[in-house]
XYZ file of C-alpha atoms in Angstrom:
558
model
C 8.177 18.498 32.166
C 8.530 16.913 28.749
C 5.417 15.111 27.515
C 5.952 11.407 26.759
C 4.841 10.113 23.332
C 2.889 6.856 22.985
C 2.500 4.155 20.352
C -1.001 2.680 19.907
C -2.040 -0.669 18.463
C -5.610 0.583 17.810
C -6.827 4.136 17.095
C -8.744 4.466 20.386
C -5.769 3.267 22.459
C -5.425 6.475 24.521
C -8.821 5.899 26.100
C -8.502 2.281 27.139
C -5.639 0.632 29.056
C -7.188 -2.857 28.917
C -5.045 -5.314 26.874
C -6.586 -6.598 23.677
C -6.336 -10.395 23.260
C -3.729 -10.391 26.023
C -1.518 -7.806 24.280
C -0.981 -4.228 25.421
C -2.532 -1.703 23.091
C -0.379 1.267 24.084
C 3.246 1.781 25.127
C 5.157 4.790 26.408
C 8.054 5.819 24.222
C 10.945 6.570 26.551
C 14.339 7.664 25.267
C 16.570 4.834 23.945
C 13.781 2.309 24.512
C 13.124 -0.854 22.471
C 9.366 -1.170 22.161
C 7.413 -4.093 20.671
C 3.828 -3.455 19.631
C 1.132 -5.618 18.061
C 0.941 -4.443 14.450
C -1.794 -6.670 13.071
C -4.179 -3.704 12.782
C -1.598 -1.054 11.980
C -0.170 1.315 14.589
C -0.305 4.994 15.403
C 1.821 7.482 17.302
C 0.421 9.918 19.847
C 2.992 12.724 20.082
C 2.998 16.338 21.308
C 1.576 18.589 18.600
C 4.768 20.629 18.302
C 6.975 17.530 17.847
C 8.855 16.627 14.720
C 9.030 12.916 13.889
C 11.760 11.490 11.668
C 12.159 7.916 10.418
C 15.874 7.204 10.675
C 17.293 5.601 7.532
C 13.961 5.757 5.675
C 12.425 8.132 3.191
C 9.033 7.877 4.852
C 7.323 10.994 6.118
C 5.133 11.412 9.155
C 1.430 11.178 8.321
C -0.604 13.210 10.874
C -4.213 12.128 11.276
C -6.721 14.646 12.541
C -6.537 17.797 14.603
C -4.587 18.218 17.819
C -6.220 17.608 21.192
C -5.441 18.148 24.896
C -3.805 15.178 26.622
C -1.643 14.714 29.688
C -1.295 18.439 30.294
C -0.131 19.105 26.735
C -1.506 19.230 23.187
C -1.102 15.985 21.260
C -1.786 14.669 17.780
C -2.062 11.221 16.164
C 0.171 10.041 13.327
C -0.015 6.840 11.276
C 2.822 4.338 11.174
C 3.488 2.229 8.042
C 3.084 -1.535 7.854
C 6.312 -3.254 6.873
C 6.483 -4.416 3.270
C 9.950 -5.985 3.776
C 11.361 -7.896 6.702
C 13.954 -5.146 7.185
C 11.148 -2.642 7.771
C 9.708 -4.427 10.830
C 12.146 -2.455 12.973
C 11.549 1.296 12.867
C 14.055 3.731 14.312
C 12.347 6.981 15.295
C 13.650 10.371 16.339
C 11.046 12.545 18.028
C 12.057 16.150 18.716
C 9.907 17.841 21.363
C 10.753 21.335 22.591
C 14.228 20.923 21.136
C 14.887 17.703 23.046
C 15.502 14.612 20.877
C 14.079 11.247 21.820
C 15.305 8.087 20.072
C 13.128 4.954 20.002
C 13.342 1.600 18.254
C 9.913 0.142 17.391
C 9.255 -3.456 16.386
C 5.890 -4.190 14.772
C 4.773 -7.786 15.249
C 2.140 -10.247 13.987
C 1.540 -8.765 10.552
C 2.168 -10.069 7.032
C 4.942 -8.956 4.735
C 4.306 -8.217 1.089
C 4.709 -11.462 -0.884
C 7.600 -11.642 -3.314
C 8.734 -14.327 -5.702
C 11.829 -16.197 -4.601
C 11.912 -14.819 -1.044
C 13.071 -17.427 1.463
C 12.194 -17.816 5.137
C 8.426 -17.356 4.858
C 6.092 -20.199 5.769
C 3.709 -21.567 3.150
C 0.671 -20.440 5.148
C 2.025 -16.892 5.520
C 2.864 -16.812 1.816
C -0.684 -17.851 0.881
C -2.127 -15.319 3.341
C 0.152 -12.635 1.889
C -1.046 -13.339 -1.643
C -4.662 -13.216 -0.437
C -3.993 -9.903 1.333
C -2.312 -8.425 -1.708
C -5.273 -9.379 -3.861
C -7.610 -7.785 -1.309
C -5.623 -4.533 -1.125
C -5.679 -4.213 -4.920
C -9.407 -4.904 -4.894
C -10.020 -2.130 -2.350
C -8.025 0.241 -4.535
C -10.086 -0.800 -7.555
C -13.301 0.054 -5.705
C -12.010 3.514 -4.774
C -10.725 4.253 -8.271
C -14.134 3.485 -9.736
C -14.949 7.086 -8.795
C -12.387 8.331 -11.345
C -13.464 9.650 -14.710
C -12.877 6.999 -17.334
C -10.568 7.941 -20.194
C -13.202 7.017 -22.759
C -16.086 8.749 -20.932
C -18.526 10.479 -23.269
C -18.979 14.240 -23.153
C -22.560 14.010 -21.885
C -21.238 12.335 -18.718
C -18.924 15.215 -17.831
C -21.432 16.463 -15.249
C -21.324 13.110 -13.435
C -19.633 13.439 -10.034
C -17.379 10.985 -8.254
C -20.206 10.163 -5.840
C -22.515 9.430 -8.799
C -19.978 7.026 -10.238
C -19.622 5.232 -6.890
C -23.420 4.995 -6.550
C -23.727 3.470 -10.017
C -20.836 1.001 -9.753
C -21.370 -0.021 -6.126
C -25.141 -0.044 -5.804
C -26.744 -0.226 -9.228
C -24.519 -3.172 -10.153
C -24.162 -2.677 -13.906
C -23.430 -5.702 -16.046
C -20.126 -7.279 -15.127
C -17.233 -5.887 -17.125
C -16.309 -8.193 -19.971
C -12.639 -7.319 -19.911
C -9.926 -7.043 -17.260
C -8.693 -3.502 -16.519
C -5.877 -1.974 -18.504
C -2.702 -1.720 -16.443
C 1.018 -1.341 -17.128
C 1.609 -5.064 -17.707
C -1.180 -5.080 -20.343
C 0.524 -2.227 -22.237
C 3.813 -4.140 -22.125
C 2.112 -7.323 -23.299
C 0.670 -5.445 -26.269
C 3.728 -3.530 -27.409
C 6.868 -5.334 -26.195
C 6.740 -9.068 -27.138
C 8.600 -8.647 -30.428
C 11.220 -6.376 -28.825
C 11.709 -8.704 -25.863
C 12.011 -11.784 -28.084
C 14.555 -10.133 -30.400
C 16.702 -8.655 -27.628
C 16.672 -11.697 -25.347
C 17.317 -14.170 -28.179
C 20.335 -12.141 -29.341
C 21.756 -10.407 -26.270
C 24.597 -7.989 -26.831
C 28.020 -9.586 -26.561
C 31.318 -7.832 -25.893
C 34.835 -9.164 -26.330
C 36.672 -9.284 -23.040
C 40.480 -9.050 -23.075
C 42.151 -11.459 -20.680
C 45.790 -12.515 -20.149
C 46.382 -16.221 -20.056
C 49.004 -18.862 -20.884
C 48.638 -20.218 -24.403
C 50.761 -22.072 -27.028
C 53.308 -19.874 -28.778
C 51.743 -20.411 -32.209
C 48.342 -19.133 -30.959
C 49.548 -15.831 -29.531
C 48.312 -12.956 -31.696
C 48.646 -10.000 -29.324
C 50.821 -8.914 -26.406
C 50.635 -5.922 -24.111
C 53.162 -4.358 -21.731
C 52.098 -6.644 -18.878
C 52.693 -9.732 -21.039
C 56.137 -8.471 -22.063
C 57.046 -7.697 -18.435
C 56.016 -11.250 -17.505
C 58.113 -12.652 -20.365
C 61.205 -10.697 -19.309
C 60.998 -12.114 -15.780
C 60.943 -15.731 -16.980
C 64.239 -17.730 -16.807
C 66.037 -18.445 -20.035
C 67.722 -16.630 -22.926
C 65.607 -17.354 -25.977
C 61.818 -17.238 -26.300
C 61.756 -21.028 -26.606
C 63.616 -21.391 -23.318
C 61.334 -18.898 -21.561
C 58.267 -20.815 -22.828
C 59.385 -23.836 -20.793
C 58.756 -27.511 -21.550
C 55.112 -26.928 -22.452
C 56.016 -24.092 -24.830
C 53.365 -21.710 -23.434
C 53.594 -17.951 -22.950
C 51.237 -15.324 -21.602
C 49.290 -13.497 -24.298
C 46.055 -11.584 -24.912
C 42.930 -13.700 -25.379
C 39.544 -12.311 -26.402
C 36.454 -13.923 -24.888
C 32.821 -13.234 -25.500
C 31.151 -11.773 -22.411
C 27.389 -11.632 -21.915
C 27.385 -10.462 -18.297
C 27.116 -6.783 -19.161
C 25.012 -4.091 -17.480
C 22.481 -3.970 -20.316
C 21.946 -7.741 -20.163
C 21.644 -7.678 -16.390
C 18.941 -5.030 -16.763
C 17.241 -7.137 -19.420
C 17.214 -10.161 -17.114
C 15.867 -8.136 -14.176
C 13.248 -6.576 -16.460
C 11.994 -10.068 -17.329
C 11.894 -11.020 -13.647
C 9.852 -7.921 -12.730
C 7.529 -8.545 -15.687
C 6.875 -12.087 -14.445
C 6.157 -10.826 -10.927
C 3.909 -8.010 -12.166
C 2.043 -10.365 -14.499
C 1.359 -12.850 -11.692
C -0.039 -10.075 -9.512
C -2.275 -8.928 -12.368
C -3.603 -12.397 -13.058
C -4.306 -13.117 -9.366
C -6.143 -9.790 -8.970
C -8.290 -10.419 -12.048
C -9.144 -14.095 -11.761
C -12.821 -13.267 -12.054
C -12.435 -12.264 -15.711
C -11.571 -15.822 -16.694
C -10.197 -16.345 -20.197
C -10.795 -12.856 -21.599
C -8.578 -11.303 -24.259
C -6.345 -9.281 -21.917
C -5.888 -12.251 -19.592
C -4.796 -14.399 -22.559
C -2.522 -11.610 -23.766
C -0.779 -11.336 -20.378
C -0.494 -15.136 -20.085
C 1.258 -15.316 -23.459
C 3.589 -12.481 -22.504
C 4.410 -14.183 -19.187
C 5.297 -17.423 -21.005
C 7.647 -15.436 -23.268
C 9.292 -13.689 -20.301
C 9.723 -16.945 -18.363
C 11.422 -18.674 -21.285
C 13.884 -15.897 -21.973
C 14.589 -15.276 -18.274
C 15.517 -18.942 -17.903
C 17.806 -18.705 -20.945
C 19.622 -15.627 -19.654
C 20.002 -17.265 -16.253
C 21.591 -20.334 -17.888
C 24.020 -18.037 -19.736
C 25.399 -16.901 -16.369
C 24.084 -13.327 -16.472
C 23.944 -11.922 -12.941
C 21.530 -9.467 -11.335
C 22.134 -5.711 -11.473
C 23.208 -3.807 -8.405
C 20.738 -1.071 -7.454
C 20.456 1.768 -8.046
C 21.270 1.183 -11.718
C 23.090 3.994 -13.537
C 22.379 3.557 -17.261
C 25.354 3.190 -19.608
C 25.619 4.294 -23.232
C 23.971 1.139 -24.580
C 20.882 1.422 -22.349
C 20.399 5.049 -23.379
C 21.313 4.953 -27.062
C 21.015 1.420 -28.447
C 17.710 1.089 -30.319
C 16.867 -2.304 -28.798
C 17.917 -1.732 -25.222
C 16.553 1.801 -24.965
C 12.979 0.488 -25.129
C 13.754 -2.176 -22.525
C 15.327 0.433 -20.221
C 12.279 2.708 -20.311
C 9.913 -0.203 -19.658
C 12.218 -1.318 -16.820
C 11.974 2.113 -15.189
C 8.160 1.919 -15.447
C 8.177 -1.449 -13.687
C 10.491 -0.206 -10.918
C 8.239 2.805 -10.381
C 5.159 0.571 -10.312
C 6.842 -1.743 -7.788
C 7.599 1.214 -5.507
C 3.951 2.282 -5.718
C 2.792 -1.224 -4.770
C 5.245 -1.306 -1.846
C 3.874 2.032 -0.631
C 0.315 0.729 -1.071
C 1.211 -2.221 1.175
C 2.892 0.028 3.780
C -0.109 2.333 4.033
C -2.922 -0.193 3.522
C -4.518 0.809 6.828
C -5.018 4.331 5.470
C -6.300 2.857 2.202
C -8.998 0.932 4.053
C -9.893 4.030 6.116
C -10.291 5.926 2.847
C -12.647 3.265 1.513
C -14.629 3.115 4.787
C -15.282 6.875 4.706
C -16.590 6.723 1.141
C -18.692 3.663 1.989
C -20.357 5.442 4.954
C -21.418 8.378 2.752
C -22.729 6.066 0.000
C -24.551 3.897 2.557
C -26.323 6.864 4.211
C -27.162 8.276 0.792
C -28.795 4.922 -0.005
C -31.312 5.201 2.882
C -34.883 5.681 1.698
C -35.507 8.118 4.554
C -32.713 10.507 3.600
C -32.783 13.790 1.739
C -29.437 14.719 0.218
C -28.582 18.347 0.953
C -24.935 18.585 -0.102
C -21.940 16.408 -0.972
C -18.320 17.470 -0.944
C -16.623 17.400 -4.366
C -14.902 14.032 -4.671
C -11.657 13.738 -6.599
C -9.588 10.553 -6.795
C -5.860 11.076 -7.155
C -3.793 9.442 -9.865
C -1.097 8.779 -7.270
C -1.603 7.971 -3.614
C -0.641 10.205 -0.726
C 0.653 7.484 1.619
C -2.391 5.262 1.152
C -4.929 8.038 0.736
C -6.507 8.376 -2.699
C -9.583 10.547 -2.149
C -9.350 14.332 -2.120
C -12.347 15.938 -0.378
C -13.324 18.679 2.033
C -13.546 17.910 5.795
C -17.363 18.022 5.570
C -18.061 15.068 3.308
C -21.854 15.208 3.198
C -24.951 16.797 4.699
C -28.238 14.905 4.876
C -31.696 15.307 6.401
C -32.999 11.992 7.772
C -36.486 10.991 8.870
C -36.172 8.189 11.407
C -39.564 7.330 12.806
C -41.082 10.593 14.046
C -37.710 12.337 14.246
C -36.174 14.652 11.690
C -32.396 14.597 12.002
C -29.609 16.590 10.395
C -26.611 14.336 9.673
C -23.191 15.819 8.880
C -20.437 13.384 7.867
C -16.915 14.620 8.688
C -13.516 13.302 7.690
C -11.747 13.450 11.071
C -8.295 12.605 9.657
C -7.841 16.013 8.000
C -6.125 18.741 9.986
C -8.552 21.651 9.810
C -8.709 24.733 11.984
C -10.974 25.410 13.661
C -12.309 21.853 13.965
C -16.018 21.355 13.366
C -16.312 18.690 16.076
C -15.209 18.107 19.674
C -11.492 17.447 20.226
C -12.139 14.229 22.168
C -13.438 12.672 18.925
C -9.990 13.228 17.426
C -8.462 11.687 20.526
C -10.431 8.495 19.773
C -8.706 8.234 16.390
C -11.957 8.096 14.399
C -11.883 7.554 10.660
C -15.032 9.624 10.288
C -17.732 11.108 12.511
C -21.415 11.528 11.766
C -22.706 14.494 13.744
C -26.441 14.185 14.380
C -28.759 17.022 15.376
C -32.437 16.542 16.252
C -34.244 19.202 14.263
C -37.099 19.461 16.801
C -35.270 19.893 20.119
C -31.690 20.642 19.074
C -30.208 17.606 20.849
C -26.813 16.518 19.533
C -25.110 13.160 19.144
C -22.020 11.746 17.473
C -21.528 8.458 15.675
C -17.835 7.496 15.676
C -16.700 5.446 12.676
C -13.488 3.409 12.854
C -12.149 1.791 9.683
C -10.038 -1.091 11.062
C -7.891 -3.132 8.691
C -6.304 -6.412 9.727
C -2.802 -6.851 8.267
C -2.280 -10.322 9.736
C -3.111 -13.834 8.562
C -5.414 -14.096 11.624
C -6.770 -10.670 12.648
C -8.282 -10.171 16.055
C -11.931 -11.255 16.424
C -14.435 -8.533 15.593
C -16.139 -8.988 18.975
C -12.855 -8.255 20.796
C -12.288 -5.112 18.751
C -15.824 -3.892 19.368
C -15.557 -4.560 23.099
C -12.318 -2.557 23.264
C -13.819 0.307 21.219
C -16.897 0.249 23.449
C -14.727 0.581 26.572
C -12.793 3.467 25.019
C -15.990 5.256 24.011
C -17.488 4.913 27.481
C -14.272 6.219 29.100
C -14.253 9.154 26.703
C -17.868 10.039 27.494
C -17.172 9.919 31.245
C -14.083 12.137 30.958
C -15.884 14.593 28.694
C -18.805 14.819 31.120
C -16.415 15.469 34.035
C -14.620 18.138 32.035
C -17.672 20.025 30.781
C -20.314 19.106 33.363
C -22.621 18.021 30.535
C -23.610 14.540 29.377
C -22.078 13.758 26.024
C -23.998 11.532 23.606
C -22.154 9.184 21.257
C -22.115 5.726 19.734
C -19.561 3.893 17.640
C -19.230 1.590 14.618
C -16.166 -0.520 13.833
C -15.929 -1.334 10.103
C -13.299 -4.050 9.720
C -11.845 -5.351 6.478
C -12.475 -8.946 5.458
C -9.946 -10.374 2.953
C -11.517 -13.854 3.272
C -15.001 -12.443 2.439
C -16.571 -13.949 5.579
C -19.227 -11.556 6.894
C -19.318 -10.815 10.602
C -21.484 -8.625 12.800
C -21.236 -7.550 16.447
C -24.397 -5.694 17.456
C -24.974 -6.345 21.142
C -27.666 -3.939 22.454
C -25.700 -3.383 25.684
C -22.763 -1.931 23.756
C -22.417 1.636 22.604
C -20.312 0.346 19.709
C -21.368 -1.975 16.936
C -19.126 -3.859 14.537
C -19.321 -5.222 11.013
C -17.152 -6.374 8.170
C -17.494 -4.860 4.702
C -17.136 -6.944 1.567
C -15.420 -5.190 -1.363
C -16.072 -7.898 -3.946
C -17.959 -6.228 -6.828
C -20.537 -9.024 -6.808
C -21.388 -8.514 -3.120
C -20.670 -4.839 -2.400
C -24.301 -3.822 -2.862
C -25.552 -6.228 -0.172
C -22.680 -5.200 2.100
C -23.511 -1.481 1.771
C -27.228 -2.141 2.326
C -26.343 -3.936 5.581
C -24.042 -1.044 6.499
C -26.858 1.420 5.848
C -29.204 -0.475 8.188
C -26.596 -0.557 10.987
C -25.880 3.155 10.529
C -29.595 3.927 10.640
C -30.073 1.876 13.824
C -27.038 3.489 15.478
C -28.198 7.010 14.664
C -31.696 6.226 15.875
C -30.410 4.833 19.189
C -28.567 8.087 19.890
C -31.912 9.636 20.834
C -33.678 6.655 22.399
């Protein structure tokens, strides 16, 4: 019997059938089915471990999350689904091959925001504002993660500083606020390209276009074979008779033409520069009127003026993909514009991918935040931390590169001495260092706790939940659903092994609007909190996270 794949609206969806806010949180994927799923918190696939998943018509790749686990008489695994950046991406055509048998499914993700774009019609004003707010938040999360990178101008004596040390300093020690906005691609363009842009756009390349048209006899300077053929077919004997009463014949006229490929690229380059500059300014509002902000503002004014001029000249948009002509590759003026244009296109693709995989970006941040928060506890003794490397390019939303065991601590909670091991449960490692049912819950990370005195074990499940909608689900609803899933998992694990499993959970939800929320009902096995990524408030947010983690770990052994 072929195992049936599922699509999940929340990571723990396999363990709870109860609808969330009136919407089903899991659907069977039958062959040739059209399935609609709530996508406001991302979505995942649960497929047989031997399956191959293909996105039809897309260049996306399947992103497995965690190790395989037993389910429904087979071995399954979880895989992340992207969030649509464009309206055309809301419908996903999947081909799932299991045991050589293909299964075709059409998925529709609902209730989530699309990436905001200038000039896009059909989006309400409220959704557009929410999209801009979400984009700013996503870039801010990325900025917090990339603070673990080694700075280009770092001094040699800081070479021994680890990624975790840099996060501790920038997140918790709160150094003086940076006096300048970060350097990004648009800043480099604003520094080096204004003169080139002004010169090229003010004097765009013109070509003479040959056209055939009727004109007075005395103005004809050139004929071609087509004009002569036309003349022969006209009635009359002499040229004057053939010219007719208006004395006009068809000849070659030369007209200036600005609508060339190189000018279309120039116009589109200015449009992308305007869009990139607006994103940069929105993401760095906190820096006020600093030098780089003024520089980008001046560059944007220049691009807007010349884009409007080229538009008025009737220059159209290029058809993608653009194949460069001789002028774009060899002309001294346009060659610089072409290279900068390619950089902007590449940057736009990266931002689209960042939007598609923002759920994995938030999970990445949540894992790092849990380690930093535990390491901030006064009762902890740091034993070991995994080497932390931040990539220069994302791997489908993931930027950190670590080992599965992120950290090892010794904690003193009251009279207890506990060993805490923090695992990244989204990495596929064999053999797994934790129970398979924790992978089935779709955890972002797991803190394995061992009581040093009596050897009792417990697990703290961490879920990094990111809302991709203008109105995400209430935190209390998410926590209640996670609590139900955790209780069901504990019951099933006890029935399977005959032993009582011990676990608690923590839902860490994103908060683009910076409104803090907590859900810490004592009757629940799962707690919930939002985590602020604003650099002015991240210390307080991590201190609150540390207290909730400490309480959750302590309650495992109450």
